[in-house]
Every structure is written in C-alpha cells, then in structure tokens.
C-alpha cells in the first residue's frame, strides 16, 4: 500500500468536539500518526470523526496524567487542542511550556472566538460565529428569518479545515526555519474568510445587501431550488448564459416569453414561471430531462438517497463500514493517496512505541 503524504508525522490530539477532531481526522486520513488523548470516561463516541487514531485515556487533572502528556508532546510534531484560552496554560501544557522543550512543535489551537479579543472567554457554537460575521444573516430568503446551514460552515469549514491548513502551513515554514509556532485558529476568522466571494461582490456593487435579493442567495431565478409534483426538489445553478439557455430548453420555455436573465426587477416574476413548470412533473422526470442537457440542474437528494447516487458510487465518495455510510478521504492525490482509516487503528501504546516515547511514560 502506498504511504500517505503525511507518513511519519506525529500528532497528539487533545479530544474535543467538532472542528478539532475533524482537523485531526484530515491529518490521519493523509497518513499522519495521530494519538488522541481523552479523559478517562469520554462523554460521547465521536463516530467517523475519530477514525484512524488510537485513544489514550489520561486524567489531566492529575500530575501523573499531565506528566505523561508532556512526555508524549515532547516527541510530537504537531499538537491540536480545542479548549478555551488559558485552559492548556493552567494545565502546564501551554505553548510556552511545550515549545520550550520541543521548539519544532506546531501548536494548533482551535476556538470559536480566537485566543484574544473581548469575546475570547465566552462560550459559543457554530450559529454564534456565523451571526457575528454577517454570514448567518446572508442565509435567508427574502423577508424570512436566517436559516443556520447545519454546523458545517463555522465548525468544519471555518474551523477544522482552517486548522488543518494552518498546521500544514506551519510545518512548511518549519522545514525552512526549524522552528515550530502557534496556530491560532478562530472560527470567526475562518467564516469571514469563507465569505470572501460575498464581500468581493458587495464591493463591486453586485450584492445589494438584503438577503434573498442577490444572485446566489435564492434571489435569482437561476440559482434556487424548485419543488416538483411529488414533493421533491430540483437544484438550479444555471448562472452562465449557456446554462440558462439549456435550463429553458429543458423546461420548454421560450426565452422570448421571459424577461432578460439579469433583469433584477423582474426576478420574482421569472421565478414564479419556473416554479409553476417545475411543479408540473416529478423529480425523477426532471432528472431524466436535465441529465443529458448539462444545464447545472440536479435532483436534491436526502442523506438516505445520496449513497446510492450513481456518480457518488462511481467515485466512492461515501463508503459503508457496516455501521452506516462515511465520507471517504478527500481530496485525491495521485501519487500519495489519502485513505479514510475506518478500521482498527491499533493501540496508543503501539503508536507511542514507534514515536520513541520512553517506556516509563507508557506505564
């Protein structure tokens, strides 16, 4: 089996929820050797988010537990933690202590608000970080309340992925300087970064501001979901003129019967026409119409249907472990492929032995 691109990278993960484990999962899928340090009686089984790494149960409230953690950190390349600012310092496991002994360590920190600022010590969840950055207010139809997009934007996109990116950037820098550093990953920062395209459109005058009136927030007739006769939905993303033309072809609507595609003042009128036509046939019927047209029109599948989609099955985008579907590792590297390590990761003791942690630290 070809080794992953991060083979040999030693990562110690302090167990948490959501974005921290997701970042550690990404590193493990890429071949990193990750040991997850968890409390003696963890409250929740993380499921797919904890795949690919063995668990070492330590009581960090005890001196013995902290000493063992320090020994492991001394042998690691990367540390990932997601506690509130100051918690690791109070445990004697903060960046100053750890980098003082292991100057090459990349110390990855995951919080919602960041390590500083007025809200740094406040609790929060995905919805709060979206709210403060303007993102949540943008996820709304015209005249309606914002709809939280699950917890995928702040927790996983602006949090876990940004942490993994920051860790890899710091490792690249370490290759030049020999020095590690702290990676301060804040979900508010990550969400704002993910909104770059919207901020850019706003600066260009292409985003008037009110939710549900813009080209990508259900304001436009060419970027929305439409109900079908059987209670299903079709997703329409026919932005470019060639796709708009094919959309109308599939719907059997003459362009002469509609206003100009970019006439914002008449978007509601155009949407009403499209909605009436989509409501005349089933989702399966419309799927059969649009699959050959390349119009950026696809059926909206639920989580029970997605694993059986022919395209996702052909690519192996999801795989079944026997306990239900899991997302496969991504992205795809041709020479050093990533693999979702969903099987038995072995024991933490075996991993620490490979790292060269002295035996007395593993007793």
Tab-separated table of C-alpha atoms in Angstrom:
chain	number	residue	atom	x	y	z
A	1	UNK	CA	0.000	0.000	0.000
A	2	UNK	CA	1.324	3.439	-0.961
A	3	UNK	CA	2.009	5.610	2.055
A	4	UNK	CA	0.004	8.789	2.575
A	5	UNK	CA	1.619	12.204	2.087
A	6	UNK	CA	1.922	12.821	5.838
A	7	UNK	CA	3.515	9.476	6.689
A	8	UNK	CA	5.817	9.861	9.677
A	9	UNK	CA	4.139	12.993	11.007
A	10	UNK	CA	3.453	12.605	14.730
A	11	UNK	CA	0.345	14.354	16.018
A	12	UNK	CA	-1.084	14.487	19.533
A	13	UNK	CA	-4.748	15.463	19.645
A	14	UNK	CA	-6.454	16.567	22.830
A	15	UNK	CA	-10.002	15.295	22.488
A	16	UNK	CA	-12.786	17.756	21.860
A	17	UNK	CA	-15.918	18.059	19.769
A	18	UNK	CA	-16.420	19.038	16.148
A	19	UNK	CA	-13.695	21.073	14.458
A	20	UNK	CA	-10.646	19.816	16.392
A	21	UNK	CA	-11.401	16.141	15.770
A	22	UNK	CA	-12.240	16.963	12.147
A	23	UNK	CA	-8.815	18.543	11.631
A	24	UNK	CA	-7.150	15.530	13.274
A	25	UNK	CA	-9.193	13.208	11.048
A	26	UNK	CA	-7.968	15.063	7.953
A	27	UNK	CA	-4.361	14.641	9.074
A	28	UNK	CA	-4.906	10.957	9.902
A	29	UNK	CA	-6.568	10.336	6.522
A	30	UNK	CA	-3.442	11.822	4.946
A	31	UNK	CA	-1.244	9.293	6.735
A	32	UNK	CA	-0.216	11.129	9.898
A	33	UNK	CA	0.324	9.111	13.069
A	34	UNK	CA	-2.224	10.611	15.462
A	35	UNK	CA	-2.736	9.756	19.130
A	36	UNK	CA	-5.932	11.083	20.678
A	37	UNK	CA	-5.705	11.940	24.372
A	38	UNK	CA	-9.119	11.757	26.011
A	39	UNK	CA	-10.458	11.878	29.536
A	40	UNK	CA	-10.811	8.558	31.378
A	41	UNK	CA	-14.559	8.426	30.665
A	42	UNK	CA	-15.264	10.301	27.442
A	43	UNK	CA	-18.843	11.605	27.214
A	44	UNK	CA	-19.528	10.929	23.526
A	45	UNK	CA	-18.366	8.492	20.865
A	46	UNK	CA	-17.179	10.685	18.016
A	47	UNK	CA	-18.016	8.130	15.322
A	48	UNK	CA	-16.405	8.836	11.958
A	49	UNK	CA	-14.754	11.983	13.339
A	50	UNK	CA	-12.377	9.900	15.466
A	51	UNK	CA	-11.478	7.367	12.800
A	52	UNK	CA	-7.892	6.406	12.217
A	53	UNK	CA	-6.398	7.191	15.612
A	54	UNK	CA	-5.953	5.229	18.816
A	55	UNK	CA	-7.098	6.738	22.107
A	56	UNK	CA	-5.042	7.176	25.246
A	57	UNK	CA	-7.127	7.910	28.339
A	58	UNK	CA	-5.423	10.357	30.691
A	59	UNK	CA	-6.631	12.292	33.698
A	60	UNK	CA	-5.169	15.724	33.009
A	61	UNK	CA	-6.307	16.906	36.436
A	62	UNK	CA	-3.658	14.650	37.969
A	63	UNK	CA	0.064	15.339	37.919
A	64	UNK	CA	0.736	11.829	36.599
A	65	UNK	CA	-1.623	12.406	33.677
A	66	UNK	CA	-0.087	15.769	32.838
A	67	UNK	CA	3.431	14.370	33.082
A	68	UNK	CA	2.577	11.600	30.676
A	69	UNK	CA	1.014	14.098	28.288
A	70	UNK	CA	4.187	16.218	28.406
A	71	UNK	CA	6.304	13.212	27.558
A	72	UNK	CA	4.180	12.481	24.512
A	73	UNK	CA	4.194	16.128	23.388
A	74	UNK	CA	7.984	16.186	23.618
A	75	UNK	CA	8.061	13.544	20.852
A	76	UNK	CA	5.335	15.058	18.646
A	77	UNK	CA	5.496	17.253	15.567
A	78	UNK	CA	2.003	18.684	15.997
A	79	UNK	CA	-0.356	19.333	18.900
A	80	UNK	CA	-4.070	20.030	18.409
A	81	UNK	CA	-6.267	21.371	21.210
A	82	UNK	CA	-9.688	22.990	21.312
A	83	UNK	CA	-10.097	24.267	24.870
A	84	UNK	CA	-10.968	27.818	25.850
A	85	UNK	CA	-7.978	30.190	26.014
A	86	UNK	CA	-5.928	29.620	29.148
A	87	UNK	CA	-7.002	26.044	29.887
A	88	UNK	CA	-3.861	24.412	28.487
A	89	UNK	CA	-1.710	27.012	30.237
A	90	UNK	CA	-3.339	26.196	33.573
A	91	UNK	CA	-2.567	22.527	32.965
A	92	UNK	CA	1.071	23.365	32.370
A	93	UNK	CA	0.699	22.298	28.755
A	94	UNK	CA	0.558	25.716	27.096
A	95	UNK	CA	2.651	26.817	24.112
A	96	UNK	CA	5.429	28.377	26.174
A	97	UNK	CA	5.984	25.177	28.136
A	98	UNK	CA	5.676	22.830	25.173
A	99	UNK	CA	7.702	24.859	22.667
A	100	UNK	CA	10.314	25.484	25.341
A	101	UNK	CA	11.051	21.755	25.415
A	102	UNK	CA	10.113	20.916	21.817
A	103	UNK	CA	10.941	24.032	19.748
A	104	UNK	CA	9.907	22.363	16.492
A	105	UNK	CA	6.356	21.724	17.699
A	106	UNK	CA	3.449	23.130	15.692
A	107	UNK	CA	0.891	24.032	18.343
A	108	UNK	CA	-2.586	24.092	16.768
A	109	UNK	CA	-5.295	25.903	18.745
A	110	UNK	CA	-8.992	25.710	17.829
A	111	UNK	CA	-11.529	28.125	19.312
A	112	UNK	CA	-14.622	29.933	18.174
A	113	UNK	CA	-13.609	33.485	19.054
A	114	UNK	CA	-9.822	33.209	18.992
A	115	UNK	CA	-7.159	33.488	21.663
A	116	UNK	CA	-7.774	37.202	22.243
A	117	UNK	CA	-10.471	39.838	21.862
A	118	UNK	CA	-13.491	40.798	24.020
A	119	UNK	CA	-15.318	37.503	23.438
A	120	UNK	CA	-12.312	35.191	23.807
A	121	UNK	CA	-13.554	33.699	27.078
A	122	UNK	CA	-17.187	33.394	26.031
A	123	UNK	CA	-18.863	30.153	25.015
A	124	UNK	CA	-20.320	29.841	21.552
A	125	UNK	CA	-21.410	27.492	18.813
A	126	UNK	CA	-21.398	27.496	15.025
A	127	UNK	CA	-24.545	29.639	14.865
A	128	UNK	CA	-22.974	32.357	17.038
A	129	UNK	CA	-19.841	32.645	14.916
A	130	UNK	CA	-21.957	32.852	11.770
A	131	UNK	CA	-24.131	35.502	13.386
A	132	UNK	CA	-21.316	37.870	14.314
A	133	UNK	CA	-19.585	37.752	10.919
A	134	UNK	CA	-22.648	38.594	8.824
A	135	UNK	CA	-22.753	35.123	7.323
A	136	UNK	CA	-25.889	33.925	9.122
A	137	UNK	CA	-27.928	36.950	8.059
A	138	UNK	CA	-26.964	36.122	4.478
A	139	UNK	CA	-28.503	32.630	4.642
A	140	UNK	CA	-32.118	33.721	4.232
A	141	UNK	CA	-34.830	34.045	1.660
A	142	UNK	CA	-36.318	37.461	1.030
A	143	UNK	CA	-38.349	38.615	4.003
A	144	UNK	CA	-37.640	35.478	6.022
A	145	UNK	CA	-35.542	34.665	9.063
A	146	UNK	CA	-31.978	33.373	8.596
A	147	UNK	CA	-31.592	29.596	8.335
A	148	UNK	CA	-28.481	28.095	10.005
A	149	UNK	CA	-26.712	25.847	7.445
A	150	UNK	CA	-26.319	22.998	9.955
A	151	UNK	CA	-22.958	23.390	11.700
A	152	UNK	CA	-20.807	22.792	8.662
A	153	UNK	CA	-19.720	26.362	7.877
A	154	UNK	CA	-18.074	27.522	11.112
A	155	UNK	CA	-17.255	24.217	12.809
A	156	UNK	CA	-15.906	22.330	9.841
A	157	UNK	CA	-15.190	24.827	7.060
A	158	UNK	CA	-14.068	27.872	9.020
A	159	UNK	CA	-12.749	25.790	11.908
A	160	UNK	CA	-11.449	22.286	11.256
A	161	UNK	CA	-10.295	22.844	7.689
A	162	UNK	CA	-8.619	26.123	8.577
A	163	UNK	CA	-6.832	24.451	11.471
A	164	UNK	CA	-5.548	21.669	9.220
A	165	UNK	CA	-4.434	24.252	6.643
A	166	UNK	CA	-2.702	26.319	9.317
A	167	UNK	CA	-0.896	23.269	10.683
A	168	UNK	CA	0.378	22.317	7.227
A	169	UNK	CA	1.483	25.897	6.546
A	170	UNK	CA	3.379	25.973	9.843
A	171	UNK	CA	5.016	22.644	9.043
A	172	UNK	CA	6.164	24.028	5.698
A	173	UNK	CA	7.673	27.017	7.497
A	174	UNK	CA	9.351	24.690	9.994
A	175	UNK	CA	11.023	22.947	7.077
A	176	UNK	CA	12.799	26.211	6.308
A	177	UNK	CA	13.415	27.571	9.802
A	178	UNK	CA	13.482	24.510	12.024
A	179	UNK	CA	11.125	26.291	14.390
A	180	UNK	CA	7.559	25.457	15.323
A	181	UNK	CA	4.893	28.023	16.134
A	182	UNK	CA	1.374	28.553	17.446
A	183	UNK	CA	-1.542	28.302	15.008
A	184	UNK	CA	-4.412	30.401	16.413
A	185	UNK	CA	-7.489	29.163	14.527
A	186	UNK	CA	-10.693	31.072	15.265
A	187	UNK	CA	-13.970	30.116	13.638
A	188	UNK	CA	-14.969	33.775	13.295
A	189	UNK	CA	-11.817	34.367	11.245
A	190	UNK	CA	-12.418	31.269	9.143
A	191	UNK	CA	-16.061	32.111	8.446
A	192	UNK	CA	-15.100	35.626	7.381
A	193	UNK	CA	-12.512	34.156	5.032
A	194	UNK	CA	-15.095	31.792	3.533
A	195	UNK	CA	-17.272	34.858	2.838
A	196	UNK	CA	-14.548	36.444	0.666
A	197	UNK	CA	-16.580	35.988	-2.514
A	198	UNK	CA	-19.598	37.733	-0.991
A	199	UNK	CA	-17.504	40.602	0.340
A	200	UNK	CA	-15.976	40.942	-3.133
A	201	UNK	CA	-19.373	41.062	-4.849
A	202	UNK	CA	-20.571	43.584	-2.278
A	203	UNK	CA	-17.605	45.857	-3.007
A	204	UNK	CA	-18.358	45.606	-6.720
A	205	UNK	CA	-21.990	46.569	-6.232
A	206	UNK	CA	-23.228	43.101	-7.187
A	207	UNK	CA	-24.629	42.322	-3.735
A	208	UNK	CA	-27.185	44.990	-2.771
A	209	UNK	CA	-27.298	43.736	0.775
A	210	UNK	CA	-30.783	42.476	1.553
A	211	UNK	CA	-30.821	38.670	1.836
A	212	UNK	CA	-32.808	36.843	-0.828
A	213	UNK	CA	-32.327	39.543	-3.474
A	214	UNK	CA	-28.893	38.574	-4.762
A	215	UNK	CA	-27.591	36.209	-7.382
A	216	UNK	CA	-26.520	33.371	-5.077
A	217	UNK	CA	-28.898	33.612	-2.113
A	218	UNK	CA	-32.153	32.483	-3.797
A	219	UNK	CA	-32.850	35.959	-5.116
A	220	UNK	CA	-32.158	34.986	-8.712
A	221	UNK	CA	-34.357	32.563	-10.676
A	222	UNK	CA	-31.264	30.786	-11.990
A	223	UNK	CA	-29.901	29.893	-8.521
A	224	UNK	CA	-32.566	28.319	-6.342
A	225	UNK	CA	-34.416	25.103	-5.562
A	226	UNK	CA	-37.797	24.327	-7.065
A	227	UNK	CA	-40.455	21.929	-5.801
A	228	UNK	CA	-41.618	19.083	-8.045
A	229	UNK	CA	-45.026	17.472	-8.271
A	230	UNK	CA	-44.104	14.580	-5.967
A	231	UNK	CA	-42.755	16.705	-3.110
A	232	UNK	CA	-39.145	16.542	-4.260
A	233	UNK	CA	-36.850	19.367	-5.288
A	234	UNK	CA	-34.530	20.269	-8.150
A	235	UNK	CA	-31.447	22.428	-7.608
A	236	UNK	CA	-30.848	25.024	-10.313
A	237	UNK	CA	-27.472	26.705	-10.713
A	238	UNK	CA	-27.804	27.910	-14.301
A	239	UNK	CA	-25.828	31.144	-13.901
A	240	UNK	CA	-23.908	31.432	-17.162
A	241	UNK	CA	-25.909	32.243	-20.301
A	242	UNK	CA	-25.311	28.867	-21.940
A	243	UNK	CA	-26.663	27.058	-18.871
A	244	UNK	CA	-29.612	29.433	-18.605
A	245	UNK	CA	-30.416	28.674	-22.231
A	246	UNK	CA	-30.315	24.916	-21.582
A	247	UNK	CA	-32.448	25.327	-18.465
A	248	UNK	CA	-35.152	26.984	-20.523
A	249	UNK	CA	-34.731	24.314	-23.196
A	250	UNK	CA	-35.372	21.566	-20.653
A	251	UNK	CA	-38.361	23.416	-19.228
A	252	UNK	CA	-39.650	24.060	-22.755
A	253	UNK	CA	-39.856	27.790	-22.140
A	254	UNK	CA	-39.082	30.198	-24.946
A	255	UNK	CA	-36.592	32.923	-23.939
A	256	UNK	CA	-38.901	35.386	-25.664
A	257	UNK	CA	-41.555	34.643	-23.047
A	258	UNK	CA	-39.336	35.736	-20.158
A	259	UNK	CA	-37.592	38.952	-19.141
A	260	UNK	CA	-33.838	39.229	-19.572
A	261	UNK	CA	-31.971	36.798	-17.296
A	262	UNK	CA	-30.245	39.632	-15.382
A	263	UNK	CA	-33.202	41.958	-15.022
A	264	UNK	CA	-33.269	42.010	-11.213
A	265	UNK	CA	-36.502	43.947	-11.058
A	266	UNK	CA	-38.316	41.047	-12.701
A	267	UNK	CA	-36.610	38.125	-10.992
A	268	UNK	CA	-39.692	37.387	-8.827
A	269	UNK	CA	-41.828	37.180	-11.951
A	270	UNK	CA	-39.386	34.822	-13.666
A	271	UNK	CA	-39.112	32.642	-10.571
A	272	UNK	CA	-42.869	32.234	-10.469
A	273	UNK	CA	-42.905	30.968	-14.053
A	274	UNK	CA	-40.098	28.477	-13.399
A	275	UNK	CA	-41.745	27.275	-10.197
A	276	UNK	CA	-45.006	26.543	-11.986
A	277	UNK	CA	-43.261	24.496	-14.661
A	278	UNK	CA	-41.128	22.507	-12.195
A	279	UNK	CA	-44.261	21.723	-10.177
A	280	UNK	CA	-45.794	20.004	-13.212
A	281	UNK	CA	-43.540	16.914	-13.163
A	282	UNK	CA	-41.833	14.606	-10.674
A	283	UNK	CA	-38.239	14.861	-9.530
A	284	UNK	CA	-37.342	11.681	-11.411
A	285	UNK	CA	-38.884	13.036	-14.599
A	286	UNK	CA	-36.961	16.287	-14.363
A	287	UNK	CA	-33.754	14.396	-13.571
A	288	UNK	CA	-34.207	12.407	-16.777
A	289	UNK	CA	-34.755	15.648	-18.700
A	290	UNK	CA	-31.730	17.508	-17.376
A	291	UNK	CA	-29.090	14.797	-17.007
A	292	UNK	CA	-28.222	14.940	-20.739
A	293	UNK	CA	-28.504	18.731	-21.045
A	294	UNK	CA	-25.561	19.880	-18.887
A	295	UNK	CA	-27.596	22.797	-17.555
A	296	UNK	CA	-26.369	22.769	-13.921
A	297	UNK	CA	-29.666	21.260	-12.775
A	298	UNK	CA	-29.629	18.302	-10.369
A	299	UNK	CA	-32.036	16.487	-8.062
A	300	UNK	CA	-31.921	17.359	-4.361
A	301	UNK	CA	-31.164	14.100	-2.558
A	302	UNK	CA	-31.574	13.405	1.136
A	303	UNK	CA	-28.975	11.617	3.249
A	304	UNK	CA	-30.692	8.287	2.717
A	305	UNK	CA	-30.524	8.655	-1.055
A	306	UNK	CA	-27.055	10.134	-1.502
A	307	UNK	CA	-25.097	6.865	-1.011
A	308	UNK	CA	-26.970	5.316	-3.956
A	309	UNK	CA	-26.343	8.156	-6.392
A	310	UNK	CA	-24.524	6.674	-9.435
A	311	UNK	CA	-21.895	9.419	-9.541
A	312	UNK	CA	-21.075	9.252	-5.833
A	313	UNK	CA	-20.953	5.453	-6.030
A	314	UNK	CA	-18.638	5.525	-9.041
A	315	UNK	CA	-16.206	7.816	-7.237
A	316	UNK	CA	-16.512	6.099	-3.870
A	317	UNK	CA	-17.385	9.445	-2.269
A	318	UNK	CA	-19.074	7.533	0.544
A	319	UNK	CA	-18.264	4.087	1.862
A	320	UNK	CA	-20.024	1.748	4.246
A	321	UNK	CA	-18.222	0.437	7.306
A	322	UNK	CA	-21.100	-1.754	8.423
A	323	UNK	CA	-22.269	0.948	10.804
A	324	UNK	CA	-23.566	3.167	8.027
A	325	UNK	CA	-22.032	5.416	5.355
A	326	UNK	CA	-18.980	7.562	5.983
A	327	UNK	CA	-17.411	10.191	3.735
A	328	UNK	CA	-14.237	8.999	2.043
A	329	UNK	CA	-10.989	10.902	2.400
A	330	UNK	CA	-10.550	13.950	0.187
A	331	UNK	CA	-9.012	15.453	-1.870
A	332	UNK	CA	-7.483	12.815	-4.153
A	333	UNK	CA	-3.720	12.736	-4.520
A	334	UNK	CA	-2.453	10.668	-7.437
A	335	UNK	CA	0.962	9.750	-6.065
A	336	UNK	CA	0.339	9.527	-2.313
A	337	UNK	CA	-3.387	8.844	-1.936
A	338	UNK	CA	-5.371	9.652	1.171
A	339	UNK	CA	-7.324	6.868	2.838
A	340	UNK	CA	-10.060	7.001	5.422
A	341	UNK	CA	-8.695	4.760	8.165
A	342	UNK	CA	-12.015	3.349	9.343
A	343	UNK	CA	-10.696	0.082	10.722
A	344	UNK	CA	-8.937	-0.710	13.980
A	345	UNK	CA	-6.192	1.916	14.453
A	346	UNK	CA	-4.295	-0.296	16.891
A	347	UNK	CA	-3.356	0.765	20.381
A	348	UNK	CA	-1.936	4.040	21.601
A	349	UNK	CA	0.861	2.054	23.217
A	350	UNK	CA	1.994	0.721	19.841
A	351	UNK	CA	1.941	4.213	18.353
A	352	UNK	CA	3.920	5.721	21.219
A	353	UNK	CA	6.477	2.935	20.928
A	354	UNK	CA	7.005	3.937	17.293
A	355	UNK	CA	7.483	7.527	18.412
A	356	UNK	CA	10.209	6.508	20.832
A	357	UNK	CA	8.368	7.594	23.965
A	358	UNK	CA	10.242	6.083	26.908
A	359	UNK	CA	8.585	3.044	28.421
A	360	UNK	CA	8.152	4.671	31.799
A	361	UNK	CA	5.877	7.258	30.172
A	362	UNK	CA	3.630	4.468	28.938
A	363	UNK	CA	3.102	2.585	32.178
